[in-house]
mmCIF file with all atom_site columns, C-alpha atoms in Angstrom:
data_model
loop_
_atom_site.group_PDB
_atom_site.id
_atom_site.type_symbol
_atom_site.label_atom_id
_atom_site.label_alt_id
_atom_site.label_comp_id
_atom_site.label_asym_id
_atom_site.label_entity_id
_atom_site.label_seq_id
_atom_site.pdbx_PDB_ins_code
_atom_site.Cartn_x
_atom_site.Cartn_y
_atom_site.Cartn_z
_atom_site.occupancy
_atom_site.B_iso_or_equiv
_atom_site.pdbx_formal_charge
_atom_site.auth_seq_id
_atom_site.auth_comp_id
_atom_site.auth_asym_id
_atom_site.auth_atom_id
_atom_site.pdbx_PDB_model_num
ATOM 1   C CA . MET A 1 1   ? 0.000   0.000  0.000   1.00 0.00 ? 1   MET A CA 1
ATOM 2   C CA . ILE A 1 2   ? 2.903   2.346  0.696   1.00 0.00 ? 2   ILE A CA 1
ATOM 3   C CA . ARG A 1 3   ? 4.284   1.667  -2.791  1.00 0.00 ? 3   ARG A CA 1
ATOM 4   C CA . ARG A 1 4   ? 0.875   2.364  -4.353  1.00 0.00 ? 4   ARG A CA 1
ATOM 5   C CA . LEU A 1 5   ? 0.453   5.604  -2.408  1.00 0.00 ? 5   LEU A CA 1
ATOM 6   C CA . HIS A 1 6   ? 3.947   6.599  -3.550  1.00 0.00 ? 6   HIS A CA 1
ATOM 7   C CA . GLN A 1 7   ? 2.943   5.943  -7.170  1.00 0.00 ? 7   GLN A CA 1
ATOM 8   C CA . ILE A 1 8   ? -0.203  8.022  -6.779  1.00 0.00 ? 8   ILE A CA 1
ATOM 9   C CA . SER A 1 9   ? 1.630   10.874 -5.084  1.00 0.00 ? 9   SER A CA 1
ATOM 10  C CA . SER A 1 10  ? 4.391   10.909 -7.720  1.00 0.00 ? 10  SER A CA 1
ATOM 11  C CA . GLN A 1 11  ? 1.828   10.945 -10.514 1.00 0.00 ? 11  GLN A CA 1
ATOM 12  C CA . VAL A 1 12  ? -0.185  13.786 -8.951  1.00 0.00 ? 12  VAL A CA 1
ATOM 13  C CA . PHE A 1 13  ? 3.034   15.717 -8.244  1.00 0.00 ? 13  PHE A CA 1
ATOM 14  C CA . GLN A 1 14  ? 4.248   15.431 -11.845 1.00 0.00 ? 14  GLN A CA 1
ATOM 15  C CA . HIS A 1 15  ? 0.842   16.307 -13.319 1.00 0.00 ? 15  HIS A CA 1
ATOM 16  C CA . ARG A 1 16  ? 0.229   19.352 -11.133 1.00 0.00 ? 16  ARG A CA 1
ATOM 17  C CA . LEU A 1 17  ? 3.727   20.803 -11.520 1.00 0.00 ? 17  LEU A CA 1
ATOM 18  C CA . ALA A 1 18  ? 3.711   20.227 -15.288 1.00 0.00 ? 18  ALA A CA 1
ATOM 19  C CA . ALA A 1 19  ? 0.343   22.026 -15.483 1.00 0.00 ? 19  ALA A CA 1
ATOM 20  C CA . ALA A 1 20  ? 2.021   24.982 -13.755 1.00 0.00 ? 20  ALA A CA 1
ATOM 21  C CA . GLY A 1 21  ? 4.869   24.912 -16.283 1.00 0.00 ? 21  GLY A CA 1
ATOM 22  C CA . LEU A 1 22  ? 7.391   23.460 -13.852 1.00 0.00 ? 22  LEU A CA 1
ATOM 23  C CA . GLU A 1 23  ? 9.530   20.482 -14.749 1.00 0.00 ? 23  GLU A CA 1
ATOM 24  C CA . LEU A 1 24  ? 10.555  19.206 -11.339 1.00 0.00 ? 24  LEU A CA 1
ATOM 25  C CA . THR A 1 25  ? 10.590  15.696 -9.956  1.00 0.00 ? 25  THR A CA 1
ATOM 26  C CA . PRO A 1 26  ? 9.844   15.065 -6.285  1.00 0.00 ? 26  PRO A CA 1
ATOM 27  C CA . VAL A 1 27  ? 13.566  14.463 -5.654  1.00 0.00 ? 27  VAL A CA 1
ATOM 28  C CA . GLN A 1 28  ? 14.519  17.685 -7.428  1.00 0.00 ? 28  GLN A CA 1
ATOM 29  C CA . PHE A 1 29  ? 11.934  19.577 -5.362  1.00 0.00 ? 29  PHE A CA 1
ATOM 30  C CA . ALA A 1 30  ? 13.335  18.034 -2.168  1.00 0.00 ? 30  ALA A CA 1
ATOM 31  C CA . THR A 1 31  ? 16.835  19.077 -3.240  1.00 0.00 ? 31  THR A CA 1
ATOM 32  C CA . LEU A 1 32  ? 15.776  22.683 -3.853  1.00 0.00 ? 32  LEU A CA 1
ATOM 33  C CA . THR A 1 33  ? 13.920  22.717 -0.533  1.00 0.00 ? 33  THR A CA 1
ATOM 34  C CA . ILE A 1 34  ? 16.929  21.498 1.443   1.00 0.00 ? 34  ILE A CA 1
ATOM 35  C CA . LEU A 1 35  ? 19.202  24.005 -0.317  1.00 0.00 ? 35  LEU A CA 1
ATOM 36  C CA . ASP A 1 36  ? 16.787  26.770 0.658   1.00 0.00 ? 36  ASP A CA 1
ATOM 37  C CA . THR A 1 37  ? 17.380  25.957 4.332   1.00 0.00 ? 37  THR A CA 1
ATOM 38  C CA . HIS A 1 38  ? 21.086  25.041 3.964   1.00 0.00 ? 38  HIS A CA 1
ATOM 39  C CA . PRO A 1 39  ? 22.651  27.555 1.544   1.00 0.00 ? 39  PRO A CA 1
ATOM 40  C CA . VAL A 1 40  ? 25.750  25.477 0.709   1.00 0.00 ? 40  VAL A CA 1
ATOM 41  C CA . LEU A 1 41  ? 25.923  21.696 0.900   1.00 0.00 ? 41  LEU A CA 1
ATOM 42  C CA . GLU A 1 42  ? 28.086  18.980 -0.579  1.00 0.00 ? 42  GLU A CA 1
ATOM 43  C CA . GLN A 1 43  ? 26.262  16.491 -2.797  1.00 0.00 ? 43  GLN A CA 1
ATOM 44  C CA . ALA A 1 44  ? 26.663  13.700 -0.225  1.00 0.00 ? 44  ALA A CA 1
ATOM 45  C CA . GLN A 1 45  ? 25.101  15.910 2.446   1.00 0.00 ? 45  GLN A CA 1
ATOM 46  C CA . ILE A 1 46  ? 22.116  16.590 0.196   1.00 0.00 ? 46  ILE A CA 1
ATOM 47  C CA . ALA A 1 47  ? 21.643  12.868 -0.382  1.00 0.00 ? 47  ALA A CA 1
ATOM 48  C CA . ALA A 1 48  ? 21.708  12.205 3.359   1.00 0.00 ? 48  ALA A CA 1
ATOM 49  C CA . LEU A 1 49  ? 19.312  15.030 4.231   1.00 0.00 ? 49  LEU A CA 1
ATOM 50  C CA . ILE A 1 50  ? 16.679  14.016 1.674   1.00 0.00 ? 50  ILE A CA 1
ATOM 51  C CA . ALA A 1 51  ? 17.220  10.274 2.239   1.00 0.00 ? 51  ALA A CA 1
ATOM 52  C CA . TYR A 1 52  ? 18.290  9.665  -1.344  1.00 0.00 ? 52  TYR A CA 1
ATOM 53  C CA . ASP A 1 53  ? 20.888  7.358  -2.836  1.00 0.00 ? 53  ASP A CA 1
ATOM 54  C CA . ARG A 1 54  ? 24.368  8.940  -2.857  1.00 0.00 ? 54  ARG A CA 1
ATOM 55  C CA . ALA A 1 55  ? 25.243  7.188  -6.108  1.00 0.00 ? 55  ALA A CA 1
ATOM 56  C CA . THR A 1 56  ? 22.431  8.871  -8.077  1.00 0.00 ? 56  THR A CA 1
ATOM 57  C CA . ILE A 1 57  ? 22.193  12.312 -6.451  1.00 0.00 ? 57  ILE A CA 1
ATOM 58  C CA . GLY A 1 58  ? 24.811  13.577 -8.906  1.00 0.00 ? 58  GLY A CA 1
ATOM 59  C CA . GLY A 1 59  ? 22.431  13.050 -11.829 1.00 0.00 ? 59  GLY A CA 1
ATOM 60  C CA . VAL A 1 60  ? 19.664  14.896 -9.997  1.00 0.00 ? 60  VAL A CA 1
ATOM 61  C CA . ILE A 1 61  ? 21.973  17.825 -9.355  1.00 0.00 ? 61  ILE A CA 1
ATOM 62  C CA . ASP A 1 62  ? 23.271  17.690 -12.966 1.00 0.00 ? 62  ASP A CA 1
ATOM 63  C CA . ARG A 1 63  ? 19.731  18.226 -14.254 1.00 0.00 ? 63  ARG A CA 1
ATOM 64  C CA . LEU A 1 64  ? 19.064  21.044 -11.790 1.00 0.00 ? 64  LEU A CA 1
ATOM 65  C CA . GLU A 1 65  ? 22.321  22.704 -12.801 1.00 0.00 ? 65  GLU A CA 1
ATOM 66  C CA . GLN A 1 66  ? 21.426  22.385 -16.513 1.00 0.00 ? 66  GLN A CA 1
ATOM 67  C CA . ARG A 1 67  ? 18.195  24.279 -15.798 1.00 0.00 ? 67  ARG A CA 1
ATOM 68  C CA . GLY A 1 68  ? 20.121  26.941 -13.905 1.00 0.00 ? 68  GLY A CA 1
ATOM 69  C CA . TYR A 1 69  ? 18.452  26.076 -10.592 1.00 0.00 ? 69  TYR A CA 1
ATOM 70  C CA . VAL A 1 70  ? 21.675  25.289 -8.708  1.00 0.00 ? 70  VAL A CA 1
ATOM 71  C CA . THR A 1 71  ? 25.360  26.091 -8.976  1.00 0.00 ? 71  THR A CA 1
ATOM 72  C CA . ARG A 1 72  ? 28.274  23.815 -8.149  1.00 0.00 ? 72  ARG A CA 1
ATOM 73  C CA . LYS A 1 73  ? 31.856  24.609 -7.307  1.00 0.00 ? 73  LYS A CA 1
ATOM 74  C CA . THR A 1 74  ? 34.780  22.777 -5.799  1.00 0.00 ? 74  THR A CA 1
ATOM 75  C CA . SER A 1 75  ? 34.568  22.632 -2.022  1.00 0.00 ? 75  SER A CA 1
ATOM 76  C CA . VAL A 1 76  ? 37.097  24.701 -0.109  1.00 0.00 ? 76  VAL A CA 1
ATOM 77  C CA . ARG A 1 77  ? 37.099  22.025 2.623   1.00 0.00 ? 77  ARG A CA 1
ATOM 78  C CA . ASP A 1 78  ? 37.665  19.046 0.338   1.00 0.00 ? 78  ASP A CA 1
ATOM 79  C CA . ARG A 1 79  ? 38.846  19.540 -3.248  1.00 0.00 ? 79  ARG A CA 1
ATOM 80  C CA . ARG A 1 80  ? 37.266  16.183 -4.214  1.00 0.00 ? 80  ARG A CA 1
ATOM 81  C CA . ALA A 1 81  ? 33.813  17.371 -3.157  1.00 0.00 ? 81  ALA A CA 1
ATOM 82  C CA . ARG A 1 82  ? 31.455  19.776 -4.876  1.00 0.00 ? 82  ARG A CA 1
ATOM 83  C CA . ASP A 1 83  ? 29.495  22.434 -3.004  1.00 0.00 ? 83  ASP A CA 1
ATOM 84  C CA . VAL A 1 84  ? 25.969  22.988 -4.292  1.00 0.00 ? 84  VAL A CA 1
ATOM 85  C CA . SER A 1 85  ? 23.987  26.211 -3.859  1.00 0.00 ? 85  SER A CA 1
ATOM 86  C CA . LEU A 1 86  ? 20.510  27.352 -4.844  1.00 0.00 ? 86  LEU A CA 1
ATOM 87  C CA . SER A 1 87  ? 20.511  29.943 -7.651  1.00 0.00 ? 87  SER A CA 1
ATOM 88  C CA . ASP A 1 88  ? 18.066  32.821 -8.019  1.00 0.00 ? 88  ASP A CA 1
ATOM 89  C CA . ALA A 1 89  ? 16.260  30.857 -10.751 1.00 0.00 ? 89  ALA A CA 1
ATOM 90  C CA . GLY A 1 90  ? 16.083  27.834 -8.442  1.00 0.00 ? 90  GLY A CA 1
ATOM 91  C CA . LEU A 1 91  ? 14.648  29.917 -5.635  1.00 0.00 ? 91  LEU A CA 1
ATOM 92  C CA . LYS A 1 92  ? 12.041  31.363 -7.997  1.00 0.00 ? 92  LYS A CA 1
ATOM 93  C CA . ALA A 1 93  ? 11.034  27.864 -9.192  1.00 0.00 ? 93  ALA A CA 1
ATOM 94  C CA . LEU A 1 94  ? 10.889  26.624 -5.601  1.00 0.00 ? 94  LEU A CA 1
ATOM 95  C CA . ARG A 1 95  ? 8.646   29.496 -4.504  1.00 0.00 ? 95  ARG A CA 1
ATOM 96  C CA . GLN A 1 96  ? 6.361   28.825 -7.461  1.00 0.00 ? 96  GLN A CA 1
ATOM 97  C CA . ALA A 1 97  ? 6.189   25.100 -6.665  1.00 0.00 ? 97  ALA A CA 1
ATOM 98  C CA . GLU A 1 98  ? 5.728   25.303 -2.880  1.00 0.00 ? 98  GLU A CA 1
ATOM 99  C CA . PRO A 1 99  ? 2.012   26.218 -2.771  1.00 0.00 ? 99  PRO A CA 1
ATOM 100 C CA . ILE A 1 100 ? 1.255   23.604 -5.422  1.00 0.00 ? 100 ILE A CA 1
ATOM 101 C CA . VAL A 1 101 ? 3.071   20.912 -3.448  1.00 0.00 ? 101 VAL A CA 1
ATOM 102 C CA . THR A 1 102 ? 1.326   21.978 -0.236  1.00 0.00 ? 102 THR A CA 1
ATOM 103 C CA . ASP A 1 103 ? -2.052  21.578 -1.949  1.00 0.00 ? 103 ASP A CA 1
ATOM 104 C CA . LEU A 1 104 ? -1.106  18.162 -3.346  1.00 0.00 ? 104 LEU A CA 1
ATOM 105 C CA . GLN A 1 105 ? -1.463  16.468 -0.008  1.00 0.00 ? 105 GLN A CA 1
ATOM 106 C CA . SER A 1 106 ? -5.204  16.997 0.145   1.00 0.00 ? 106 SER A CA 1
ATOM 107 C CA . GLU A 1 107 ? -5.599  15.736 -3.422  1.00 0.00 ? 107 GLU A CA 1
ATOM 108 C CA . ILE A 1 108 ? -3.489  12.643 -2.749  1.00 0.00 ? 108 ILE A CA 1
ATOM 109 C CA . LEU A 1 109 ? -5.428  11.898 0.446   1.00 0.00 ? 109 LEU A CA 1
ATOM 110 C CA . LYS A 1 110 ? -8.833  12.941 -0.868  1.00 0.00 ? 110 LYS A CA 1
ATOM 111 C CA . ASN A 1 111 ? -10.475 9.664  0.193   1.00 0.00 ? 111 ASN A CA 1
ATOM 112 C CA . LEU A 1 112 ? -9.680  10.381 3.849   1.00 0.00 ? 112 LEU A CA 1
ATOM 113 C CA . THR A 1 113 ? -11.451 12.762 6.178   1.00 0.00 ? 113 THR A CA 1
ATOM 114 C CA . GLN A 1 114 ? -9.479  15.720 7.564   1.00 0.00 ? 114 GLN A CA 1
ATOM 115 C CA . SER A 1 115 ? -9.090  13.858 10.840  1.00 0.00 ? 115 SER A CA 1
ATOM 116 C CA . GLU A 1 116 ? -7.863  10.726 9.065   1.00 0.00 ? 116 GLU A CA 1
ATOM 117 C CA . GLN A 1 117 ? -5.404  12.816 7.034   1.00 0.00 ? 117 GLN A CA 1
ATOM 118 C CA . ARG A 1 118 ? -3.956  14.329 10.223  1.00 0.00 ? 118 ARG A CA 1
ATOM 119 C CA . ASP A 1 119 ? -3.734  10.870 11.822  1.00 0.00 ? 119 ASP A CA 1
ATOM 120 C CA . LEU A 1 120 ? -2.017  9.402  8.762   1.00 0.00 ? 120 LEU A CA 1
ATOM 121 C CA . ILE A 1 121 ? 0.520   12.238 8.605   1.00 0.00 ? 121 ILE A CA 1
ATOM 122 C CA . ALA A 1 122 ? 1.226   11.834 12.330  1.00 0.00 ? 122 ALA A CA 1
ATOM 123 C CA . LEU A 1 123 ? 1.704   8.081  11.937  1.00 0.00 ? 123 LEU A CA 1
ATOM 124 C CA . LEU A 1 124 ? 3.923   8.468  8.858   1.00 0.00 ? 124 LEU A CA 1
ATOM 125 C CA . THR A 1 125 ? 5.998   11.071 10.666  1.00 0.00 ? 125 THR A CA 1
ATOM 126 C CA . LYS A 1 126 ? 6.411   8.667  13.569  1.00 0.00 ? 126 LYS A CA 1
ATOM 127 C CA . ALA A 1 127 ? 7.288   5.801  11.218  1.00 0.00 ? 127 ALA A CA 1
ATOM 128 C CA . VAL A 1 128 ? 10.130  7.698  9.545   1.00 0.00 ? 128 VAL A CA 1
ATOM 129 C CA . LYS A 1 129 ? 11.434  9.411  12.671  1.00 0.00 ? 129 LYS A CA 1
ATOM 130 C CA . ASP A 1 130 ? 15.036  8.568  13.461  1.00 0.00 ? 130 ASP A CA 1
ATOM 131 C CA . THR A 1 131 ? 15.368  6.182  10.546  1.00 0.00 ? 131 THR A CA 1
ATOM 132 C CA . ASP A 1 132 ? 18.815  5.738  9.114   1.00 0.00 ? 132 ASP A CA 1
ATOM 133 C CA . HIS A 1 133 ? 17.885  4.034  5.860   1.00 0.00 ? 133 HIS A CA 1
ATOM 134 C CA . ASP A 1 134 ? 19.182  5.057  2.456   1.00 0.00 ? 134 ASP A CA 1
ATOM 135 C CA . ALA A 1 135 ? 16.534  5.484  -0.216  1.00 0.00 ? 135 ALA A CA 1
#
């Protein structure tokens, strides 16, 4: 059931953002969101914070960089690492997407009452709390 809800949520996310003229995946949105709260992060840190696979986060960031949503430069702390920052265009896209994404939750959970939605969110929050699993 979790897999099916994930499929539904991904489909609704893609449809609604495309209708708004935004080409962002859920992982790209999560990346922009985390960069909004952490102005400079290494790619590995982004992967850890959004619970995404370290091996594939580079491709996600490549696509965001191609769109001009993020910038990358060599880390001053570790010349092997790349620091990633949110660009002005990325911030603009994020601000445009945020209200759409906020509204998605009610569409995804439309078969539940408001009380059931709150309970589900509380239970899901509890289920993922303090997990240390890679996506």
